[in-house]
Amino acid sequence: MAQRYVRIQTRQGQIYYGVLHLNREVKVLDAPAWLGGQLTEMVIEPDSYSILPPCAPSKVIAVGRNFVGHASELGNEVPTEPLLFLKPSTTIIANEENIVYPSQSNWVDFEGELALVIGDRTSHCTAEEAHTKIWGYTIANDVTARDLQKQDGQWTRAKGFDTFCPLGPWIVRELSPEAKLQTYLNDAFEPHQSASVLDMVFSTTELVSYISKIMTLLPGDVILTGTPSGVGKVNIGDRIRIAIEGIGELENIVVAPKQ
């Protein structure tokens, strides 16, 4: 199993970066690993911490319509260059935290995605250089209020609600170029989404290069690489599970907004 890099919070409220072991112990790093963090002597015991989103990015850059099937299922053309939008950092939640269904919407979709974590300050890099800027990989759910997206004509509100970017549960350094992404709803045996990373219109390195020529990417920033076909509507009480080979699973439940 690949080494799993986590961000955790202890019962006393301290936040640490570390390496998760099979027995669920966390060996603490003295800084985020992408900033050169080294292992310390500190070990956090199982059941004495909760897992947070694995990084705290300055920004989340997302890519729309990066799978042919998803563009087609929503009646859109495949872009000739990456289609970008931003999600606020306040959308980010951890594995097993709740997605809050906004009262303004009547149609919320899940969108399972591979997420890239940037490891170095990156500006105007080439596609050949970009692979050295990707520190690791995790799982994301680009939750979308589809009715508001259609109504607004731009995507900020539809994709920007608090809790609309589940991320995690951890980061791995390596990923097979043929890794499969699958999204399941509730207890369904068959996945709603199933695709390979190879099916992307624009590759991970092409995306990093393209984005870096628009905005400087900072260590810990996250790029959502697009969702395959099969996105689906969720209701309050639904459980969404996104699995990516070589990483693991991200699972969240949809709940009603607080009154």
PDB file of C-alpha atoms in Angstrom:
ATOM      1  CA  MET A   1       0.000   0.000   0.000  1.00  0.00           C
ATOM      2  CA  ALA A   2       1.237   3.485  -0.868  1.00  0.00           C
ATOM      3  CA  GLN A   3       2.284   5.738   1.998  1.00  0.00           C
ATOM      4  CA  ARG A   4      -0.685   7.837   3.126  1.00  0.00           C
ATOM      5  CA  TYR A   5      -0.110  11.437   4.169  1.00  0.00           C
ATOM      6  CA  VAL A   6      -2.779  12.855   6.450  1.00  0.00           C
ATOM      7  CA  ARG A   7      -3.746  15.993   8.318  1.00  0.00           C
ATOM      8  CA  ILE A   8      -5.347  15.316  11.680  1.00  0.00           C
ATOM      9  CA  GLN A   9      -6.773  17.017  14.750  1.00  0.00           C
ATOM     10  CA  THR A  10      -6.344  15.574  18.214  1.00  0.00           C
ATOM     11  CA  ARG A  11      -9.034  15.586  20.872  1.00  0.00           C
ATOM     12  CA  GLN A  12      -7.196  18.524  22.468  1.00  0.00           C
ATOM     13  CA  GLY A  13      -7.524  20.520  19.241  1.00  0.00           C
ATOM     14  CA  GLN A  14      -3.931  20.356  17.973  1.00  0.00           C
ATOM     15  CA  ILE A  15      -3.522  19.962  14.212  1.00  0.00           C
ATOM     16  CA  TYR A  16      -0.695  17.878  12.775  1.00  0.00           C
ATOM     17  CA  TYR A  17       0.494  16.568   9.444  1.00  0.00           C
ATOM     18  CA  GLY A  18       1.688  12.992   9.454  1.00  0.00           C
ATOM     19  CA  VAL A  19       1.966   9.552   7.924  1.00  0.00           C
ATOM     20  CA  LEU A  20      -0.877   7.096   8.550  1.00  0.00           C
ATOM     21  CA  HIS A  21       0.155   3.522   9.294  1.00  0.00           C
ATOM     22  CA  LEU A  22      -1.883   0.346   8.817  1.00  0.00           C
ATOM     23  CA  ASN A  23      -2.588   0.124  12.549  1.00  0.00           C
ATOM     24  CA  ARG A  24      -4.054   3.681  12.308  1.00  0.00           C
ATOM     25  CA  GLU A  25      -1.210   5.241  14.272  1.00  0.00           C
ATOM     26  CA  VAL A  26      -0.038   8.555  12.852  1.00  0.00           C
ATOM     27  CA  LYS A  27       3.644   9.403  12.891  1.00  0.00           C
ATOM     28  CA  VAL A  28       3.803  13.178  13.069  1.00  0.00           C
ATOM     29  CA  LEU A  29       5.738  15.385  10.635  1.00  0.00           C
ATOM     30  CA  ASP A  30       7.228  18.714  11.687  1.00  0.00           C
ATOM     31  CA  ALA A  31       5.652  20.444   8.629  1.00  0.00           C
ATOM     32  CA  PRO A  32       3.532  19.504   5.617  1.00  0.00           C
ATOM     33  CA  ALA A  33       5.456  16.911   3.619  1.00  0.00           C
ATOM     34  CA  TRP A  34       5.394  19.045   0.456  1.00  0.00           C
ATOM     35  CA  LEU A  35       7.208  21.763   2.406  1.00  0.00           C
ATOM     36  CA  GLY A  36       9.942  19.346   3.414  1.00  0.00           C
ATOM     37  CA  GLY A  37       8.385  18.105   6.640  1.00  0.00           C
ATOM     38  CA  GLN A  38      10.352  15.378   8.418  1.00  0.00           C
ATOM     39  CA  LEU A  39       9.199  12.634  10.747  1.00  0.00           C
ATOM     40  CA  THR A  40       9.395  13.417  14.458  1.00  0.00           C
ATOM     41  CA  GLU A  41       9.367  11.102  17.462  1.00  0.00           C
ATOM     42  CA  MET A  42       5.702  11.924  18.111  1.00  0.00           C
ATOM     43  CA  VAL A  43       3.107   9.217  17.460  1.00  0.00           C
ATOM     44  CA  ILE A  44      -0.648   9.834  17.710  1.00  0.00           C
ATOM     45  CA  GLU A  45      -2.547   6.735  18.800  1.00  0.00           C
ATOM     46  CA  PRO A  46      -5.615   5.391  16.978  1.00  0.00           C
ATOM     47  CA  ASP A  47      -8.985   6.703  18.192  1.00  0.00           C
ATOM     48  CA  SER A  48      -7.350   9.843  19.617  1.00  0.00           C
ATOM     49  CA  TYR A  49      -7.690  12.010  16.507  1.00  0.00           C
ATOM     50  CA  SER A  50      -9.996  12.841  13.618  1.00  0.00           C
ATOM     51  CA  ILE A  51      -8.882  13.062  10.004  1.00  0.00           C
ATOM     52  CA  LEU A  52      -9.118  16.519   8.439  1.00  0.00           C
ATOM     53  CA  PRO A  53      -8.942  17.396   4.749  1.00  0.00           C
ATOM     54  CA  PRO A  54      -5.357  16.416   3.865  1.00  0.00           C
ATOM     55  CA  CYS A  55      -4.236  19.960   3.000  1.00  0.00           C
ATOM     56  CA  ALA A  56      -5.375  23.551   3.468  1.00  0.00           C
ATOM     57  CA  PRO A  57      -5.030  25.110   0.000  1.00  0.00           C
ATOM     58  CA  SER A  58      -4.962  28.797  -0.766  1.00  0.00           C
ATOM     59  CA  LYS A  59      -7.278  27.977  -3.667  1.00  0.00           C
ATOM     60  CA  VAL A  60      -9.086  25.101  -5.339  1.00  0.00           C
ATOM     61  CA  ILE A  61      -8.934  25.260  -9.133  1.00  0.00           C
ATOM     62  CA  ALA A  62     -11.427  23.006 -10.872  1.00  0.00           C
ATOM     63  CA  VAL A  63     -11.689  21.884 -14.480  1.00  0.00           C
ATOM     64  CA  GLY A  64     -15.029  21.539 -16.251  1.00  0.00           C
ATOM     65  CA  ARG A  65     -15.955  19.077 -19.001  1.00  0.00           C
ATOM     66  CA  ASN A  66     -12.635  17.240 -18.985  1.00  0.00           C
ATOM     67  CA  PHE A  67     -14.271  13.928 -19.904  1.00  0.00           C
ATOM     68  CA  VAL A  68     -16.038  13.592 -23.243  1.00  0.00           C
ATOM     69  CA  GLY A  69     -18.889  11.582 -21.744  1.00  0.00           C
ATOM     70  CA  HIS A  70     -19.670  14.154 -19.056  1.00  0.00           C
ATOM     71  CA  ALA A  71     -19.684  17.029 -21.539  1.00  0.00           C
ATOM     72  CA  SER A  72     -22.087  15.059 -23.736  1.00  0.00           C
ATOM     73  CA  GLU A  73     -24.455  14.008 -20.943  1.00  0.00           C
ATOM     74  CA  LEU A  74     -25.103  17.664 -20.089  1.00  0.00           C
ATOM     75  CA  GLY A  75     -25.453  18.669 -23.747  1.00  0.00           C
ATOM     76  CA  ASN A  76     -22.165  20.555 -23.966  1.00  0.00           C
ATOM     77  CA  GLU A  77     -19.304  20.626 -26.440  1.00  0.00           C
ATOM     78  CA  VAL A  78     -15.886  19.350 -25.402  1.00  0.00           C
ATOM     79  CA  PRO A  79     -13.695  22.424 -24.724  1.00  0.00           C
ATOM     80  CA  THR A  80     -10.739  23.101 -26.997  1.00  0.00           C
ATOM     81  CA  GLU A  81      -8.742  24.259 -23.968  1.00  0.00           C
ATOM     82  CA  PRO A  82      -9.249  23.625 -20.246  1.00  0.00           C
ATOM     83  CA  LEU A  83     -12.388  25.219 -18.816  1.00  0.00           C
ATOM     84  CA  LEU A  84     -11.524  26.556 -15.359  1.00  0.00           C
ATOM     85  CA  PHE A  85     -13.429  27.736 -12.312  1.00  0.00           C
ATOM     86  CA  LEU A  86     -12.623  28.242  -8.635  1.00  0.00           C
ATOM     87  CA  LYS A  87     -14.156  26.760  -5.514  1.00  0.00           C
ATOM     88  CA  PRO A  88     -13.716  28.686  -2.244  1.00  0.00           C
ATOM     89  CA  SER A  89     -11.522  27.062   0.385  1.00  0.00           C
ATOM     90  CA  THR A  90     -14.595  27.119   2.654  1.00  0.00           C
ATOM     91  CA  THR A  91     -16.194  24.424   0.486  1.00  0.00           C
ATOM     92  CA  ILE A  92     -13.654  21.877   1.723  1.00  0.00           C
ATOM     93  CA  ILE A  93     -14.703  19.193   4.184  1.00  0.00           C
ATOM     94  CA  ALA A  94     -13.101  15.941   5.283  1.00  0.00           C
ATOM     95  CA  ASN A  95     -13.946  12.324   4.679  1.00  0.00           C
ATOM     96  CA  GLU A  96     -17.119  11.373   6.617  1.00  0.00           C
ATOM     97  CA  GLU A  97     -18.134  14.996   7.205  1.00  0.00           C
ATOM     98  CA  ASN A  98     -21.608  15.964   6.030  1.00  0.00           C
ATOM     99  CA  ILE A  99     -22.513  17.709   2.784  1.00  0.00           C
ATOM    100  CA  VAL A 100     -25.208  20.286   3.545  1.00  0.00           C
ATOM    101  CA  TYR A 101     -27.990  20.484   0.949  1.00  0.00           C
ATOM    102  CA  PRO A 102     -28.544  24.225   0.420  1.00  0.00           C
ATOM    103  CA  SER A 103     -32.081  25.546   0.859  1.00  0.00           C
ATOM    104  CA  GLN A 104     -31.694  27.603  -2.352  1.00  0.00           C
ATOM    105  CA  SER A 105     -31.439  24.498  -4.553  1.00  0.00           C
ATOM    106  CA  ASN A 106     -33.722  21.662  -5.615  1.00  0.00           C
ATOM    107  CA  TRP A 107     -31.155  19.716  -7.636  1.00  0.00           C
ATOM    108  CA  VAL A 108     -27.722  18.839  -6.260  1.00  0.00           C
ATOM    109  CA  ASP A 109     -25.353  16.485  -8.096  1.00  0.00           C
ATOM    110  CA  PHE A 110     -22.286  14.529  -7.031  1.00  0.00           C
ATOM    111  CA  GLU A 111     -19.170  14.679  -9.225  1.00  0.00           C
ATOM    112  CA  GLY A 112     -16.368  12.280  -8.328  1.00  0.00           C
ATOM    113  CA  GLU A 113     -12.916  13.557  -9.286  1.00  0.00           C
ATOM    114  CA  LEU A 114      -9.186  12.986  -9.010  1.00  0.00           C
ATOM    115  CA  ALA A 115      -7.499  15.882  -7.190  1.00  0.00           C
ATOM    116  CA  LEU A 116      -3.885  16.986  -7.569  1.00  0.00           C
ATOM    117  CA  VAL A 117      -1.909  18.542  -4.722  1.00  0.00           C
ATOM    118  CA  ILE A 118       0.766  21.018  -5.782  1.00  0.00           C
ATOM    119  CA  GLY A 119       4.121  20.737  -4.031  1.00  0.00           C
ATOM    120  CA  ASP A 120       6.071  23.744  -5.254  1.00  0.00           C
ATOM    121  CA  ARG A 121       5.449  27.353  -6.201  1.00  0.00           C
ATOM    122  CA  THR A 122       4.593  27.045  -9.891  1.00  0.00           C
ATOM    123  CA  SER A 123       4.343  29.708 -12.563  1.00  0.00           C
ATOM    124  CA  HIS A 124       4.578  29.343 -16.335  1.00  0.00           C
ATOM    125  CA  CYS A 125       5.776  25.759 -16.283  1.00  0.00           C
ATOM    126  CA  THR A 126       5.759  23.477 -19.303  1.00  0.00           C
ATOM    127  CA  ALA A 127       3.828  20.218 -19.471  1.00  0.00           C
ATOM    128  CA  GLU A 128       7.184  18.426 -19.272  1.00  0.00           C
ATOM    129  CA  GLU A 129       8.033  20.266 -16.049  1.00  0.00           C
ATOM    130  CA  ALA A 130       4.564  19.910 -14.573  1.00  0.00           C
ATOM    131  CA  HIS A 131       4.978  16.355 -13.296  1.00  0.00           C
ATOM    132  CA  THR A 132       7.624  17.643 -10.868  1.00  0.00           C
ATOM    133  CA  LYS A 133       5.120  20.170  -9.498  1.00  0.00           C
ATOM    134  CA  ILE A 134       2.452  17.574  -8.650  1.00  0.00           C
ATOM    135  CA  TRP A 135       3.318  16.438  -5.136  1.00  0.00           C
ATOM    136  CA  GLY A 136       0.502  13.941  -4.752  1.00  0.00           C
ATOM    137  CA  TYR A 137      -3.031  12.779  -5.413  1.00  0.00           C
ATOM    138  CA  THR A 138      -6.276  12.587  -3.446  1.00  0.00           C
ATOM    139  CA  ILE A 139     -10.023  12.275  -4.051  1.00  0.00           C
ATOM    140  CA  ALA A 140     -12.602  15.054  -4.376  1.00  0.00           C
ATOM    141  CA  ASN A 141     -16.322  15.494  -4.865  1.00  0.00           C
ATOM    142  CA  ASP A 142     -17.161  18.624  -6.880  1.00  0.00           C
ATOM    143  CA  VAL A 143     -20.678  18.916  -5.468  1.00  0.00           C
ATOM    144  CA  THR A 144     -22.843  21.095  -7.715  1.00  0.00           C
ATOM    145  CA  ALA A 145     -26.259  22.736  -7.408  1.00  0.00           C
ATOM    146  CA  ARG A 146     -27.175  21.954 -11.012  1.00  0.00           C
ATOM    147  CA  ASP A 147     -30.319  24.056 -11.129  1.00  0.00           C
ATOM    148  CA  LEU A 148     -28.438  27.136  -9.936  1.00  0.00           C
ATOM    149  CA  GLN A 149     -25.645  26.483 -12.408  1.00  0.00           C
ATOM    150  CA  LYS A 150     -28.159  26.542 -15.253  1.00  0.00           C
ATOM    151  CA  GLN A 151     -29.990  29.528 -13.802  1.00  0.00           C
ATOM    152  CA  ASP A 152     -26.903  31.693 -13.221  1.00  0.00           C
ATOM    153  CA  GLY A 153     -25.055  30.904 -16.418  1.00  0.00           C
ATOM    154  CA  GLN A 154     -21.786  30.942 -14.444  1.00  0.00           C
ATOM    155  CA  TRP A 155     -20.758  28.537 -11.763  1.00  0.00           C
ATOM    156  CA  THR A 156     -19.636  30.364  -8.644  1.00  0.00           C
ATOM    157  CA  ARG A 157     -22.814  30.003  -6.595  1.00  0.00           C
ATOM    158  CA  ALA A 158     -23.633  26.502  -7.808  1.00  0.00           C
ATOM    159  CA  LYS A 159     -20.246  25.119  -6.818  1.00  0.00           C
ATOM    160  CA  GLY A 160     -19.329  27.441  -3.971  1.00  0.00           C
ATOM    161  CA  PHE A 161     -21.607  26.468  -1.088  1.00  0.00           C
ATOM    162  CA  ASP A 162     -19.979  25.497   2.197  1.00  0.00           C
ATOM    163  CA  THR A 163     -19.313  21.705   2.281  1.00  0.00           C
ATOM    164  CA  PHE A 164     -19.360  21.414  -1.549  1.00  0.00           C
ATOM    165  CA  CYS A 165     -15.796  20.080  -1.827  1.00  0.00           C
ATOM    166  CA  PRO A 166     -15.246  16.883   0.164  1.00  0.00           C
ATOM    167  CA  LEU A 167     -11.513  16.130  -0.076  1.00  0.00           C
ATOM    168  CA  GLY A 168      -9.364  13.245   1.107  1.00  0.00           C
ATOM    169  CA  PRO A 169      -9.080  11.146   3.066  1.00  0.00           C
ATOM    170  CA  TRP A 170      -5.307  11.304   2.487  1.00  0.00           C
ATOM    171  CA  ILE A 171      -2.674  12.024  -0.154  1.00  0.00           C
ATOM    172  CA  VAL A 172      -0.531   9.466  -1.962  1.00  0.00           C
ATOM    173  CA  ARG A 173       2.607  10.303  -3.940  1.00  0.00           C
ATOM    174  CA  GLU A 174       2.161   7.980  -6.917  1.00  0.00           C
ATOM    175  CA  LEU A 175      -0.803   6.986  -9.068  1.00  0.00           C
ATOM    176  CA  SER A 176      -1.109   4.591 -11.973  1.00  0.00           C
ATOM    177  CA  PRO A 177      -1.863   6.416 -15.249  1.00  0.00           C
ATOM    178  CA  GLU A 178      -4.655   3.863 -15.718  1.00  0.00           C
ATOM    179  CA  ALA A 179      -6.172   4.267 -12.247  1.00  0.00           C
ATOM    180  CA  LYS A 180      -9.952   3.877 -12.252  1.00  0.00           C
ATOM    181  CA  LEU A 181     -12.370   6.288 -10.592  1.00  0.00           C
ATOM    182  CA  GLN A 182     -15.771   4.960  -9.484  1.00  0.00           C
ATOM    183  CA  THR A 183     -18.630   6.692  -7.668  1.00  0.00           C
ATOM    184  CA  TYR A 184     -21.345   4.846  -5.754  1.00  0.00           C
ATOM    185  CA  LEU A 185     -24.600   6.119  -4.266  1.00  0.00           C
ATOM    186  CA  ASN A 186     -25.933   4.510  -1.110  1.00  0.00           C
ATOM    187  CA  ASP A 187     -25.810   0.701  -1.310  1.00  0.00           C
ATOM    188  CA  ALA A 188     -25.766   0.445  -5.107  1.00  0.00           C
ATOM    189  CA  PHE A 189     -23.569  -2.433  -6.267  1.00  0.00           C
ATOM    190  CA  GLU A 190     -22.907  -0.912  -9.674  1.00  0.00           C
ATOM    191  CA  PRO A 191     -21.078   2.432  -9.823  1.00  0.00           C
ATOM    192  CA  HIS A 192     -22.808   5.507 -11.230  1.00  0.00           C
ATOM    193  CA  GLN A 193     -19.443   6.707 -12.539  1.00  0.00           C
ATOM    194  CA  SER A 194     -16.594   4.564 -13.794  1.00  0.00           C
ATOM    195  CA  ALA A 195     -13.663   5.845 -15.840  1.00  0.00           C
ATOM    196  CA  SER A 196      -9.896   5.766 -16.108  1.00  0.00           C
ATOM    197  CA  VAL A 197      -7.585   8.714 -15.585  1.00  0.00           C
ATOM    198  CA  LEU A 198      -6.503   8.042 -19.168  1.00  0.00           C
ATOM    199  CA  ASP A 199      -9.966   9.119 -20.353  1.00  0.00           C
ATOM    200  CA  MET A 200      -9.323  12.787 -19.513  1.00  0.00           C
ATOM    201  CA  VAL A 201      -9.407  15.227 -22.408  1.00  0.00           C
ATOM    202  CA  PHE A 202      -6.484  17.170 -20.902  1.00  0.00           C
ATOM    203  CA  SER A 203      -3.911  15.239 -18.879  1.00  0.00           C
ATOM    204  CA  THR A 204      -2.840  16.159 -15.367  1.00  0.00           C
ATOM    205  CA  THR A 205       0.423  17.692 -16.600  1.00  0.00           C
ATOM    206  CA  GLU A 206      -1.352  19.650 -19.325  1.00  0.00           C
ATOM    207  CA  LEU A 207      -3.711  21.062 -16.715  1.00  0.00           C
ATOM    208  CA  VAL A 208      -0.939  22.126 -14.334  1.00  0.00           C
ATOM    209  CA  SER A 209       0.984  23.797 -17.147  1.00  0.00           C
ATOM    210  CA  TYR A 210      -2.092  25.599 -18.481  1.00  0.00           C
ATOM    211  CA  ILE A 211      -3.232  26.832 -15.077  1.00  0.00           C
ATOM    212  CA  SER A 212       0.274  27.957 -14.075  1.00  0.00           C
ATOM    213  CA  LYS A 213       0.326  30.328 -17.040  1.00  0.00           C
ATOM    214  CA  ILE A 214      -2.782  32.062 -15.639  1.00  0.00           C
ATOM    215  CA  MET A 215      -2.196  32.051 -11.886  1.00  0.00           C
ATOM    216  CA  THR A 216       0.693  31.112  -9.640  1.00  0.00           C
ATOM    217  CA  LEU A 217       0.117  27.809  -7.908  1.00  0.00           C
ATOM    218  CA  LEU A 218       1.282  27.616  -4.304  1.00  0.00           C
ATOM    219  CA  PRO A 219       2.349  24.565  -2.282  1.00  0.00           C
ATOM    220  CA  GLY A 220      -0.737  22.772  -1.017  1.00  0.00           C
ATOM    221  CA  ASP A 221      -3.043  24.164  -3.715  1.00  0.00           C
ATOM    222  CA  VAL A 222      -5.524  21.693  -5.163  1.00  0.00           C
ATOM    223  CA  ILE A 223      -6.603  21.071  -8.748  1.00  0.00           C
ATOM    224  CA  LEU A 224      -9.794  19.110  -9.440  1.00  0.00           C
ATOM    225  CA  THR A 225      -9.271  17.400 -12.785  1.00  0.00           C
ATOM    226  CA  GLY A 226     -12.865  16.934 -13.958  1.00  0.00           C
ATOM    227  CA  THR A 227     -15.585  14.326 -13.590  1.00  0.00           C
ATOM    228  CA  PRO A 228     -16.562  11.450 -15.898  1.00  0.00           C
ATOM    229  CA  SER A 229     -20.062  10.720 -17.134  1.00  0.00           C
ATOM    230  CA  GLY A 230     -22.657   9.388 -14.724  1.00  0.00           C
ATOM    231  CA  VAL A 231     -23.069  12.367 -12.405  1.00  0.00           C
ATOM    232  CA  GLY A 232     -26.266  12.039 -10.443  1.00  0.00           C
ATOM    233  CA  LYS A 233     -28.775  13.837  -8.323  1.00  0.00           C
ATOM    234  CA  VAL A 234     -28.641  13.358  -4.571  1.00  0.00           C
ATOM    235  CA  ASN A 235     -31.245  13.726  -1.862  1.00  0.00           C
ATOM    236  CA  ILE A 236     -30.991  14.408   1.845  1.00  0.00           C
ATOM    237  CA  GLY A 237     -29.842  11.217   3.546  1.00  0.00           C
ATOM    238  CA  ASP A 238     -27.908   9.869   0.551  1.00  0.00           C
ATOM    239  CA  ARG A 239     -24.392   8.529   1.017  1.00  0.00           C
ATOM    240  CA  ILE A 240     -21.805   9.175  -1.713  1.00  0.00           C
ATOM    241  CA  ARG A 241     -18.686   7.010  -1.969  1.00  0.00           C
ATOM    242  CA  ILE A 242     -15.914   7.814  -4.442  1.00  0.00           C
ATOM    243  CA  ALA A 243     -13.131   5.261  -4.941  1.00  0.00           C
ATOM    244  CA  ILE A 244      -9.886   5.720  -6.881  1.00  0.00           C
ATOM    245  CA  GLU A 245      -7.507   2.806  -7.346  1.00  0.00           C
ATOM    246  CA  GLY A 246      -4.267   3.389  -5.493  1.00  0.00           C
ATOM    247  CA  ILE A 247      -5.718   6.067  -3.208  1.00  0.00           C
ATOM    248  CA  GLY A 248      -8.761   4.746  -1.346  1.00  0.00           C
ATOM    249  CA  GLU A 249     -12.308   5.958  -0.745  1.00  0.00           C
ATOM    250  CA  LEU A 250     -13.962   9.275   0.117  1.00  0.00           C
ATOM    251  CA  GLU A 251     -17.401   8.989   1.695  1.00  0.00           C
ATOM    252  CA  ASN A 252     -19.893  11.662   2.769  1.00  0.00           C
ATOM    253  CA  ILE A 253     -23.582  11.852   3.651  1.00  0.00           C
ATOM    254  CA  VAL A 254     -25.952  14.610   2.509  1.00  0.00           C
ATOM    255  CA  VAL A 255     -27.865  16.345   5.292  1.00  0.00           C
ATOM    256  CA  ALA A 256     -30.521  19.044   5.514  1.00  0.00           C
ATOM    257  CA  PRO A 257     -29.502  22.634   6.273  1.00  0.00           C
ATOM    258  CA  LYS A 258     -29.864  23.805   9.855  1.00  0.00           C
ATOM    259  CA  GLN A 259     -33.016  25.768  10.439  1.00  0.00           C
TER     260      GLN A 259
END
